Structure formats: structure tokens, C-alpha cells
Amino acid sequence: MDLYEYQGKQYFARYDIPVSPGATADTVEEAVVAAETYGYPVVVKAQVQVGGRGKAGGVKLASDRAEAELHARNILGLDIKGHVVKRLWIERSSDIAKEYYASFTLDRSAKSHVCIVSAKGGVEIEQVADEDPDAIVRRHVDPLDGFGVDDARAVVDEAGIDDEAKAGVAEILVKLYRCYVEGDADLVEINPLILTPDGRVHALDAKVTLDDSAAFRHPEWADWANLDELDPRDRLAREKGLQYVGLDGYVGIIANGAGLAMSTCDVVEQVGGEPANFLDIGGGASADVMASALEVINTDEKVKAIFVNIFGGITRGEEVANGIVQALDRVDIAAPIVIRLDGTNAEQGRAILEAHGSDRLESLPTMLEAARRATELAGGVVR
Ligand code: GDP
Ligand code: MN
């Protein structure tokens, strides 16, 4: 999950990383109230999950009420690289002497954390990497060793951070590492990390990506869940607690188990069809879960046929079949459904489906045959 800048700053503040005081605003009136509260000059900042807002006109300084109002009006509704601005962050403006860059993230190829620091901040780090790669210091961090003040000092020296900022930057790096590890983030980035003319170092921007797999131990993240940025299919699936990934094809897929769901996508491709999604309903496959899964797939207008691929293990075939039948009574499904049901008590299961006698429902004994039939019903060309 990616956080907005203002959320990232709230998250930084919990780890004692200095940020400017400010408030969010969803209307011009709220923006003016915030500006008056924090005192001029203020910065009016677009809250969208994309970098380069400054260059796109999404970050403006305002020295009085009239300017705050003007910038708020111009930035709300602005389209920044396909992201429409619905919310602003208004903060007290800082004076800038120097702009630096600092981040921690995962270096997957090195199977390690990495700390990245540069004395050239304020521009996109990719641009620095292109133009002046030596200005970027990368240091791998062994999670067992951690990242302490000595490590921070070494990085700061190597990056050529100005003398008056060294202590402040090192202190923030140590806090940033804690926030990255204890806060279960995949990325924490400060660009720019600034030195003010009076010698203070603080975060002027915040980019944070949280590790969704750790959400179970952070109930507080629910406040940040940003469902309106999601594809509507993903949003509904998330609300129903399903493991769903939207794809571009026309054969809707429901399977039990992530491995089987992936294989099902592959087999549909193999026979010439195109999967519309990956959907794993997990081990249980109760009527409730099946109904939710069918409901999610039903909202996808591209879906022309649905392939339900269930291999009964601990879940018995007749339970699954009952689940499907009950789900069909509850959800009005537009597309025809092809079912492959195998494993424990598959025969009883198939008998239940047959007795249901719906002409929208076809049962086939193998995965390959079912994939072909679903592709054919969806109007695809079967190989
Ligand atoms: P980004 O363009 O999306 O990365 O947005 P930033 O939050 O990094 O802001 C872009 C640039 O605006 C920064 O690099 C600064 O140069 C400038 N800026 C942001 N906040 C302030 C501020 O409080 N005072 C001043 N003078 N400039 C700021
Ligand atoms: Mn920035």
C-alpha cells in the first residue's frame, strides 16, 4: 500500500522524524482555514500518489490569503500524470539552504535492505542516477546488524553531506531505518531532506510504501486504506476478503488455492483463451465465499464465461457443489459457468450440480476440457 505524502509524514512523525506542521484540505475554504492556522508563507501541495508534483504545478508557495486561495483553486482538480487532485496538504513553508535525498528500501537482487543517500536531492533520484551516479551512495544493511549511528555517520560522510547538516542527517537516517523496519515498510523515501539556513534538518516530502503482508499486525493502517485508488473489481474483492488480481482477458477464473488459480490462468492461455482475472477463494470454498467470488467476477463486463476450478482436499466436493448452487441462487450471473470439480467426494459434488439442472452451468471432468469449453463459450478461438 502506497501512502500519500501527508500520511507518510504522519508515519514519520511517529518515529520522531521532523516534518512541518500542516493540515489536509479537500476544498478551497478548508485550504484557506489551514493556511490561516499555520501562518504565511505556506506551501499548497497536491496529494496524489505520483512523483514530480512540483514540476507539474502541484506544489506552490503562498505568501498571503489571496495566494493560498488561488493556488488551492488551481491545484484541486488538476490532473497530474493521470491522477486527479482531490486533496491538498497545506504546511508552513520552510526556508531551504540545501536539498538532500535519503531512503531505505529492499534490494531484492541482493536479498538485503539498502540505504540510499545523496547530497543532490530535490530532483528525481533516477535523474541523479543518470547524470551523476557518483553522487549517490548505496549501502546494504544486514537486518541482523541493524543500522546504527556509526553506520549513519559513515554514509553521510561518503555522500558528502555538508558539515553543518551531518549530525542532523545521520540522526534522521537512524530513525528512518527504525521506521522502515519496525513500521513494516518496503520503501521510505525523503526527497528533499532539507537543511534550513538556521541549521535544522527536516523532511519536506515523504514517500512510503507499506508491506501489505504485514497489515495483520497494524490495525491502524486501516485508516490509510486507500480504496478509491483501486480498480473497482479489486476494491470489491478487497472488501470481500478475496485474493484477486484483475487481468485483461474475458474468461473469469475462480479456483481454490493460489497455485491452482495460477495454473488455471496458464491452462486457459494454453488453450487460446485469455484470463480476466486471478481469483483464489482459499481452502474453505463455502457458499458465502463462492457467492462473493461470483459477485466480483460478475461486475467485470469483459467476462464472457466463468471457469470454476476446484480441487477438493480437506474441503469435500459436495460442500463445494452446495456452495456453488447456493451462490447461484443469490447472485444473478450474466455469463455461463463451466465447472471442473475433482478430488475428495468429487462424484457426489458433480451429482449435486447435475441435479441443479441449470443450463448456465456445465460440469467437465478435466481442467483442460473445462478450460477449452469456457474459452469457447466466451467466444474465444480454442487451440
Ligand atoms: P515532488 O515534486 O512531488 O517530489 O514534491 P516535493 O514535496 O518534493 O516538492 C517539490 C519541491 O518543491 C521541493 O523539492 C522543494 O524545492 C519545493 N518545496 C516544497 N516544500 C517547500 C517549502 O516548504 N519551502 C520551499 N521554499 N520550497 C518547497
Ligand atoms: Mn519530492
Short mmCIF file of C-alpha atoms and ligand atoms in Angstrom, two decimals:
data_model
loop_
_atom_site.label_atom_id
_atom_site.label_comp_id
_atom_site.label_asym_id
_atom_site.label_seq_id
_atom_site.Cartn_x
_atom_site.Cartn_y
_atom_site.Cartn_z
CA MET A 1 0.00 0.00 0.00
CA ASP A 2 1.34 3.40 -1.01
CA LEU A 3 0.73 6.32 1.32
CA TYR A 4 0.00 9.90 0.36
CA GLU A 5 2.61 12.45 1.37
CA TYR A 6 0.56 13.68 4.35
CA GLN A 7 0.08 10.09 5.58
CA GLY A 8 3.77 9.41 5.11
CA LYS A 9 4.53 12.49 7.20
CA GLN A 10 2.17 11.30 9.96
CA TYR A 11 4.01 8.00 9.85
CA PHE A 12 7.42 9.72 10.01
CA ALA A 13 6.25 11.81 12.96
CA ARG A 14 5.54 8.63 14.95
CA TYR A 15 9.23 7.83 14.67
CA ASP A 16 10.22 11.32 15.65
CA ILE A 17 11.41 12.36 12.19
CA PRO A 18 10.92 16.15 11.95
CA VAL A 19 8.25 17.30 9.47
CA SER A 20 6.47 20.63 9.04
CA PRO A 21 3.15 21.20 10.80
CA GLY A 22 0.18 21.28 8.45
CA ALA A 23 -3.31 20.05 7.61
CA THR A 24 -5.22 18.44 4.77
CA ALA A 25 -7.90 20.30 2.82
CA ASP A 26 -10.48 18.96 0.37
CA THR A 27 -11.95 22.35 -0.57
CA VAL A 28 -10.63 25.86 -1.22
CA GLU A 29 -12.32 27.04 2.01
CA GLU A 30 -10.60 24.35 4.06
CA ALA A 31 -7.29 25.25 2.41
CA VAL A 32 -7.66 28.89 3.43
CA VAL A 33 -8.53 27.91 7.01
CA ALA A 34 -5.43 25.69 7.14
CA ALA A 35 -3.22 28.42 5.68
CA GLU A 36 -4.52 30.95 8.22
CA THR A 37 -3.92 28.43 11.01
CA TYR A 38 -0.30 27.64 10.15
CA GLY A 39 0.66 31.16 9.10
CA TYR A 40 2.24 32.51 5.91
CA PRO A 41 4.15 31.66 3.91
CA VAL A 42 2.57 28.23 3.38
CA VAL A 43 3.07 25.51 0.77
CA VAL A 44 -0.01 24.19 -1.01
CA LYS A 45 0.66 20.61 -2.11
CA ALA A 46 -1.34 18.23 -4.31
CA GLN A 47 -1.89 14.86 -2.64
CA VAL A 48 -1.54 12.31 -5.44
CA GLN A 49 0.49 9.11 -5.49
CA VAL A 50 2.90 10.11 -8.18
CA GLY A 51 6.26 11.88 -8.11
CA GLY A 52 7.20 15.14 -9.79
CA ARG A 53 4.26 17.11 -8.43
CA GLY A 54 6.42 20.21 -8.16
CA LYS A 55 7.24 20.27 -11.88
CA ALA A 56 3.61 19.58 -12.77
CA GLY A 57 2.39 22.66 -10.89
CA GLY A 58 1.13 20.69 -7.89
CA VAL A 59 3.36 22.39 -5.26
CA LYS A 60 3.04 26.17 -4.79
CA LEU A 61 4.14 28.69 -2.18
CA ALA A 62 1.58 31.22 -0.94
CA SER A 63 2.56 34.34 0.96
CA ASP A 64 -0.94 35.55 1.79
CA ARG A 65 -4.56 34.56 1.91
CA ALA A 66 -5.28 35.53 -1.71
CA GLU A 67 -2.40 33.40 -3.00
CA ALA A 68 -3.39 30.45 -0.83
CA GLU A 69 -6.92 30.64 -2.25
CA LEU A 70 -5.66 30.96 -5.83
CA HIS A 71 -3.27 28.00 -5.58
CA ALA A 72 -5.82 25.81 -3.80
CA ARG A 73 -8.34 26.56 -6.55
CA ASN A 74 -5.84 25.79 -9.31
CA ILE A 75 -4.42 22.62 -7.79
CA LEU A 76 -7.70 20.97 -6.71
CA GLY A 77 -8.92 19.08 -9.77
CA LEU A 78 -5.56 19.33 -11.53
CA ASP A 79 -4.59 16.21 -13.47
CA ILE A 80 -1.05 15.14 -12.61
CA LYS A 81 0.06 12.26 -14.83
CA GLY A 82 -3.47 10.81 -14.83
CA HIS A 83 -4.08 11.40 -11.11
CA VAL A 84 -6.76 13.98 -10.36
CA VAL A 85 -6.09 16.01 -7.23
CA LYS A 86 -8.91 15.66 -4.68
CA ARG A 87 -6.99 16.60 -1.55
CA LEU A 88 -4.36 19.17 -0.59
CA TRP A 89 -1.78 19.26 2.13
CA ILE A 90 -1.08 22.75 3.46
CA GLU A 91 2.02 23.21 5.57
CA ARG A 92 4.11 26.01 6.94
CA SER A 93 6.75 26.82 4.31
CA SER A 94 10.39 26.08 5.12
CA ASP A 95 13.41 28.07 4.04
CA ILE A 96 15.80 25.86 2.14
CA ALA A 97 19.60 26.09 2.21
CA LYS A 98 20.28 22.59 0.83
CA GLU A 99 18.23 19.69 -0.52
CA TYR A 100 19.36 16.08 0.08
CA TYR A 101 17.96 12.63 -0.62
CA ALA A 102 17.56 9.69 1.81
CA SER A 103 15.77 6.36 1.56
CA PHE A 104 15.68 2.78 2.75
CA THR A 105 14.24 0.07 0.56
CA LEU A 106 14.64 -3.58 -0.39
CA ASP A 107 17.34 -4.55 -2.84
CA ARG A 108 15.69 -7.77 -3.96
CA SER A 109 18.57 -8.95 -6.14
CA ALA A 110 20.98 -8.58 -3.19
CA LYS A 111 18.36 -10.02 -0.78
CA SER A 112 19.12 -7.14 1.51
CA HIS A 113 17.95 -3.79 2.79
CA VAL A 114 19.66 -0.84 1.20
CA CYS A 115 20.22 2.70 2.42
CA ILE A 116 20.49 5.31 -0.33
CA VAL A 117 21.74 8.83 0.36
CA SER A 118 22.69 11.71 -1.88
CA ALA A 119 23.76 15.29 -1.32
CA LYS A 120 21.90 16.07 -4.55
CA GLY A 121 18.25 15.97 -3.54
CA GLY A 122 15.16 17.79 -4.71
CA VAL A 123 15.29 16.26 -8.20
CA GLU A 124 14.13 12.74 -9.00
CA ILE A 125 16.76 10.25 -7.85
CA GLU A 126 16.56 8.47 -11.23
CA GLN A 127 17.73 11.70 -12.84
CA VAL A 128 20.69 11.96 -10.45
CA ALA A 129 21.47 8.30 -11.19
CA ASP A 130 21.61 9.12 -14.91
CA GLU A 131 23.52 12.38 -14.75
CA ASP A 132 25.81 11.93 -11.77
CA PRO A 133 25.76 8.35 -10.48
CA ASP A 134 28.73 9.00 -8.19
CA ALA A 135 26.59 11.45 -6.21
CA ILE A 136 24.53 8.52 -4.90
CA VAL A 137 25.75 6.36 -2.03
CA ARG A 138 24.20 2.92 -1.59
CA ARG A 139 24.94 0.83 1.46
CA HIS A 140 23.46 -2.62 2.11
CA VAL A 141 22.12 -3.22 5.59
CA ASP A 142 22.13 -6.65 7.18
CA PRO A 143 18.91 -6.85 9.21
CA LEU A 144 20.75 -8.77 11.95
CA ASP A 145 23.29 -5.96 12.35
CA GLY A 146 20.72 -3.19 12.00
CA PHE A 147 21.67 0.38 11.16
CA GLY A 148 23.12 2.46 13.96
CA VAL A 149 24.57 5.91 14.33
CA ASP A 150 28.06 4.80 13.22
CA ASP A 151 26.65 3.37 10.01
CA ALA A 152 24.69 6.57 9.51
CA ARG A 153 27.78 8.74 10.01
CA ALA A 154 29.78 6.69 7.52
CA VAL A 155 27.09 7.03 4.84
CA VAL A 156 26.70 10.74 5.49
CA ASP A 157 30.46 11.28 5.15
CA GLU A 158 30.67 9.24 1.99
CA ALA A 159 27.73 11.11 0.42
CA GLY A 160 29.41 14.46 1.03
CA ILE A 161 26.61 15.93 3.13
CA ASP A 162 27.57 19.46 4.26
CA ASP A 163 29.30 19.62 7.66
CA GLU A 164 26.57 21.61 9.36
CA ALA A 165 23.95 19.03 8.31
CA LYS A 166 25.90 15.84 9.06
CA ALA A 167 24.69 15.23 12.61
CA GLY A 168 21.07 16.03 11.73
CA VAL A 169 21.04 13.82 8.64
CA ALA A 170 22.70 10.92 10.49
CA GLU A 171 20.14 11.15 13.31
CA ILE A 172 17.27 11.11 10.81
CA LEU A 173 18.75 8.12 8.96
CA VAL A 174 18.76 6.07 12.17
CA LYS A 175 15.13 7.00 12.83
CA LEU A 176 14.21 6.36 9.22
CA TYR A 177 15.66 2.85 9.43
CA ARG A 178 13.60 2.12 12.54
CA CYS A 179 10.52 3.43 10.83
CA TYR A 180 11.27 1.22 7.79
CA VAL A 181 11.85 -1.98 9.78
CA GLU A 182 9.51 -1.64 12.77
CA GLY A 183 6.89 0.07 10.67
CA ASP A 184 6.94 -2.76 8.08
CA ALA A 185 7.57 -0.58 5.05
CA ASP A 186 9.04 -1.67 1.71
CA LEU A 187 10.15 1.88 0.96
CA VAL A 188 10.67 5.04 2.98
CA GLU A 189 11.97 7.97 0.96
CA ILE A 190 12.64 11.60 1.87
CA ASN A 191 13.24 13.85 -1.13
CA PRO A 192 14.08 16.53 -0.36
CA LEU A 193 15.52 16.17 3.09
CA ILE A 194 16.45 19.79 3.73
CA LEU A 195 18.94 21.84 5.65
CA THR A 196 17.42 25.18 6.68
CA PRO A 197 19.50 28.38 6.80
CA ASP A 198 19.36 28.19 10.61
CA GLY A 199 20.91 24.71 10.58
CA ARG A 200 17.97 22.35 11.11
CA VAL A 201 17.46 19.21 9.05
CA HIS A 202 13.98 18.02 8.24
CA ALA A 203 11.76 16.08 5.84
CA LEU A 204 10.00 18.19 3.24
CA ASP A 205 8.45 15.28 1.35
CA ALA A 206 7.52 11.69 2.26
CA LYS A 207 7.12 8.64 0.10
CA VAL A 208 6.16 5.46 1.96
CA THR A 209 5.13 2.04 0.68
CA LEU A 210 3.87 -0.32 3.38
CA ASP A 211 4.24 -4.09 3.13
CA ASP A 212 0.65 -5.33 2.74
CA SER A 213 1.65 -8.76 4.08
CA ALA A 214 2.26 -7.13 7.47
CA ALA A 215 -1.18 -5.47 7.64
CA PHE A 216 -2.37 -8.06 10.20
CA ARG A 217 -0.13 -6.57 12.85
CA HIS A 218 -1.04 -2.95 12.06
CA PRO A 219 -4.75 -2.42 12.68
CA GLU A 220 -4.02 1.32 12.47
CA TRP A 221 -3.27 1.00 8.74
CA ALA A 222 -6.99 0.56 8.08
CA ASP A 223 -7.32 4.37 8.37
CA TRP A 224 -4.98 4.71 5.42
CA ALA A 225 -6.54 2.06 3.19
CA ASN A 226 -6.99 3.91 0.02
CA LEU A 227 -9.72 2.01 -1.68
CA ASP A 228 -10.70 4.72 -4.15
CA GLU A 229 -7.36 4.44 -5.98
CA LEU A 230 -8.12 0.79 -6.79
CA ASP A 231 -9.72 -0.72 -9.87
CA PRO A 232 -13.42 -1.23 -8.85
CA ARG A 233 -13.04 -5.01 -9.22
CA ASP A 234 -10.02 -5.01 -6.88
CA ARG A 235 -11.89 -2.83 -4.41
CA LEU A 236 -14.89 -5.16 -4.21
CA ALA A 237 -12.58 -8.19 -3.89
CA ARG A 238 -10.64 -6.45 -1.11
CA GLU A 239 -13.89 -5.66 0.71
CA LYS A 240 -14.93 -9.32 0.41
CA GLY A 241 -11.54 -10.54 1.62
CA LEU A 242 -10.69 -12.38 -1.61
CA GLN A 243 -7.28 -12.82 -3.21
CA TYR A 244 -7.99 -11.19 -6.56
CA VAL A 245 -5.86 -9.77 -9.35
CA GLY A 246 -7.62 -8.18 -12.32
CA LEU A 247 -6.27 -9.10 -15.77
CA ASP A 248 -7.30 -8.05 -19.28
CA GLY A 249 -8.96 -11.15 -20.75
CA TYR A 250 -12.53 -12.45 -20.97
CA VAL A 251 -12.55 -15.81 -19.10
CA GLY A 252 -13.35 -15.21 -15.43
CA ILE A 253 -11.45 -17.59 -13.16
CA ILE A 254 -12.24 -18.94 -9.69
CA ALA A 255 -10.03 -21.59 -8.10
CA ASN A 256 -9.21 -22.85 -4.62
CA GLY A 257 -5.57 -22.28 -3.75
CA ALA A 258 -3.15 -19.78 -5.25
CA GLY A 259 -1.19 -22.47 -7.09
CA LEU A 260 -4.28 -23.90 -8.72
CA ALA A 261 -5.55 -20.40 -9.58
CA MET A 262 -2.26 -19.62 -11.34
CA SER A 263 -2.26 -22.94 -13.18
CA THR A 264 -5.84 -22.27 -14.23
CA CYS A 265 -4.80 -18.95 -15.79
CA ASP A 266 -1.96 -20.76 -17.58
CA VAL A 267 -4.18 -23.52 -18.91
CA VAL A 268 -6.74 -21.01 -20.20
CA GLU A 269 -3.90 -19.23 -22.02
CA GLN A 270 -2.57 -22.54 -23.29
CA VAL A 271 -5.88 -23.42 -24.98
CA GLY A 272 -6.05 -19.99 -26.63
CA GLY A 273 -8.23 -18.10 -24.13
CA GLU A 274 -7.43 -15.01 -22.09
CA PRO A 275 -7.99 -14.96 -18.31
CA ALA A 276 -9.92 -11.95 -16.99
CA ASN A 277 -8.51 -12.38 -13.50
CA PHE A 278 -6.75 -14.48 -10.91
CA LEU A 279 -9.04 -15.34 -8.01
CA ASP A 280 -8.16 -17.68 -5.17
CA ILE A 281 -11.07 -18.46 -2.84
CA GLY A 282 -8.81 -20.35 -0.46
CA GLY A 283 -9.40 -23.68 1.20
CA GLY A 284 -12.94 -23.29 2.53
CA ALA A 285 -14.98 -22.50 -0.57
CA SER A 286 -18.21 -22.08 1.40
CA ALA A 287 -21.36 -20.80 -0.25
CA ASP A 288 -20.61 -17.33 1.12
CA VAL A 289 -17.13 -17.18 -0.33
CA MET A 290 -18.28 -18.65 -3.64
CA ALA A 291 -21.11 -16.11 -3.83
CA SER A 292 -18.66 -13.27 -3.17
CA ALA A 293 -16.29 -14.58 -5.82
CA LEU A 294 -19.05 -14.86 -8.42
CA GLU A 295 -20.25 -11.39 -7.48
CA VAL A 296 -16.80 -9.86 -8.04
CA ILE A 297 -16.40 -11.59 -11.41
CA ASN A 298 -19.94 -10.60 -12.37
CA THR A 299 -19.04 -6.90 -12.10
CA ASP A 300 -16.40 -7.34 -14.81
CA GLU A 301 -18.12 -6.55 -18.10
CA LYS A 302 -15.30 -8.12 -20.09
CA VAL A 303 -16.08 -11.56 -18.67
CA LYS A 304 -17.95 -13.72 -21.21
CA ALA A 305 -17.65 -17.09 -19.42
CA ILE A 306 -16.57 -18.22 -15.95
CA PHE A 307 -14.32 -21.17 -15.23
CA VAL A 308 -14.62 -22.53 -11.67
CA ASN A 309 -11.75 -24.92 -10.99
CA ILE A 310 -11.91 -26.69 -7.64
CA PHE A 311 -9.77 -29.48 -6.36
CA GLY A 312 -11.30 -30.87 -3.19
CA GLY A 313 -8.82 -31.75 -0.47
CA ILE A 314 -9.94 -31.17 3.07
CA THR A 315 -12.85 -29.32 1.50
CA ARG A 316 -15.19 -32.01 0.24
CA GLY A 317 -16.74 -31.97 -3.23
CA GLU A 318 -20.34 -31.94 -2.06
CA GLU A 319 -19.71 -28.89 0.14
CA VAL A 320 -18.25 -27.04 -2.80
CA ALA A 321 -21.13 -28.07 -5.05
CA ASN A 322 -23.67 -26.93 -2.45
CA GLY A 323 -21.77 -23.67 -2.17
CA ILE A 324 -21.96 -23.09 -5.90
CA VAL A 325 -25.67 -23.93 -6.07
CA GLN A 326 -26.48 -21.61 -3.15
CA ALA A 327 -24.32 -18.89 -4.64
CA LEU A 328 -26.17 -19.15 -7.95
CA ASP A 329 -29.46 -18.65 -6.11
CA ARG A 330 -28.11 -15.49 -4.52
CA VAL A 331 -26.22 -13.85 -7.35
CA ASP A 332 -27.67 -13.30 -10.80
CA ILE A 333 -24.74 -14.28 -13.00
CA ALA A 334 -24.65 -12.98 -16.55
CA ALA A 335 -22.03 -15.35 -18.03
CA PRO A 336 -22.20 -19.15 -18.45
CA ILE A 337 -20.21 -21.15 -15.90
CA VAL A 338 -18.00 -24.15 -16.54
CA ILE A 339 -17.00 -26.20 -13.52
CA ARG A 340 -14.24 -28.70 -13.07
CA LEU A 341 -14.64 -30.38 -9.72
CA ASP A 342 -12.19 -33.06 -8.69
CA GLY A 343 -10.65 -34.57 -5.56
CA THR A 344 -12.39 -35.63 -2.36
CA ASN A 345 -16.04 -36.63 -2.95
CA ALA A 346 -15.99 -35.15 -6.45
CA GLU A 347 -18.64 -37.56 -7.69
CA GLN A 348 -21.17 -36.55 -5.04
CA GLY A 349 -20.38 -32.96 -5.90
CA ARG A 350 -20.94 -33.42 -9.60
CA ALA A 351 -24.24 -35.20 -8.88
CA ILE A 352 -25.42 -32.18 -6.89
CA LEU A 353 -24.51 -29.82 -9.74
CA GLU A 354 -26.29 -32.05 -12.23
CA ALA A 355 -29.43 -32.23 -10.10
CA HIS A 356 -29.45 -28.43 -10.01
CA GLY A 357 -30.08 -28.70 -13.75
CA SER A 358 -29.20 -25.16 -14.80
CA ASP A 359 -28.39 -24.64 -18.46
CA ARG A 360 -25.96 -21.89 -17.42
CA LEU A 361 -23.88 -24.48 -15.63
CA GLU A 362 -21.69 -27.13 -17.25
CA SER A 363 -19.54 -29.65 -15.46
CA LEU A 364 -16.49 -31.18 -17.14
CA PRO A 365 -14.14 -33.77 -15.67
CA THR A 366 -10.71 -32.31 -16.51
CA MET A 367 -9.06 -28.93 -16.25
CA LEU A 368 -8.08 -28.93 -19.91
CA GLU A 369 -11.56 -29.76 -21.20
CA ALA A 370 -13.12 -27.19 -18.89
CA ALA A 371 -10.64 -24.51 -19.98
CA ARG A 372 -11.44 -25.25 -23.64
CA ARG A 373 -15.19 -25.15 -23.04
CA ALA A 374 -15.02 -21.89 -21.08
CA THR A 375 -12.89 -20.29 -23.80
CA GLU A 376 -15.32 -21.50 -26.46
CA LEU A 377 -18.38 -20.23 -24.57
CA ALA A 378 -16.61 -16.89 -24.16
CA GLY A 379 -16.27 -16.63 -27.93
CA GLY A 380 -12.52 -17.23 -27.97
CA VAL A 381 -10.67 -19.29 -30.54
CA VAL A 382 -9.72 -22.61 -28.99
CA ARG A 383 -6.32 -24.07 -29.89
P1 GDP B 1 7.50 16.34 -5.61
O1 GDP B 1 7.81 17.25 -6.74
O2 GDP B 1 6.27 15.52 -5.90
O3 GDP B 1 8.65 15.46 -5.23
O4 GDP B 1 7.12 17.26 -4.35
P2 GDP B 1 8.02 17.84 -3.16
O5 GDP B 1 7.24 17.76 -1.93
O6 GDP B 1 9.34 17.17 -3.12
O7 GDP B 1 8.19 19.34 -3.56
C1 GDP B 1 8.85 19.73 -4.74
C2 GDP B 1 9.77 20.87 -4.49
O8 GDP B 1 9.05 21.99 -4.01
C3 GDP B 1 10.83 20.60 -3.45
O9 GDP B 1 11.96 19.94 -3.99
C4 GDP B 1 11.16 21.99 -2.99
O10 GDP B 1 12.12 22.57 -3.83
C5 GDP B 1 9.84 22.75 -3.15
N1 GDP B 1 9.21 22.90 -1.83
C6 GDP B 1 8.44 22.01 -1.18
N2 GDP B 1 8.12 22.45 0.05
C7 GDP B 1 8.73 23.67 0.19
C8 GDP B 1 8.82 24.61 1.25
O11 GDP B 1 8.29 24.45 2.36
N3 GDP B 1 9.53 25.74 1.02
C9 GDP B 1 10.18 25.97 -0.16
N4 GDP B 1 10.86 27.06 -0.31
N5 GDP B 1 10.12 25.08 -1.19
C10 GDP B 1 9.42 23.94 -1.01
MN MN B 2 9.76 15.10 -3.57
#
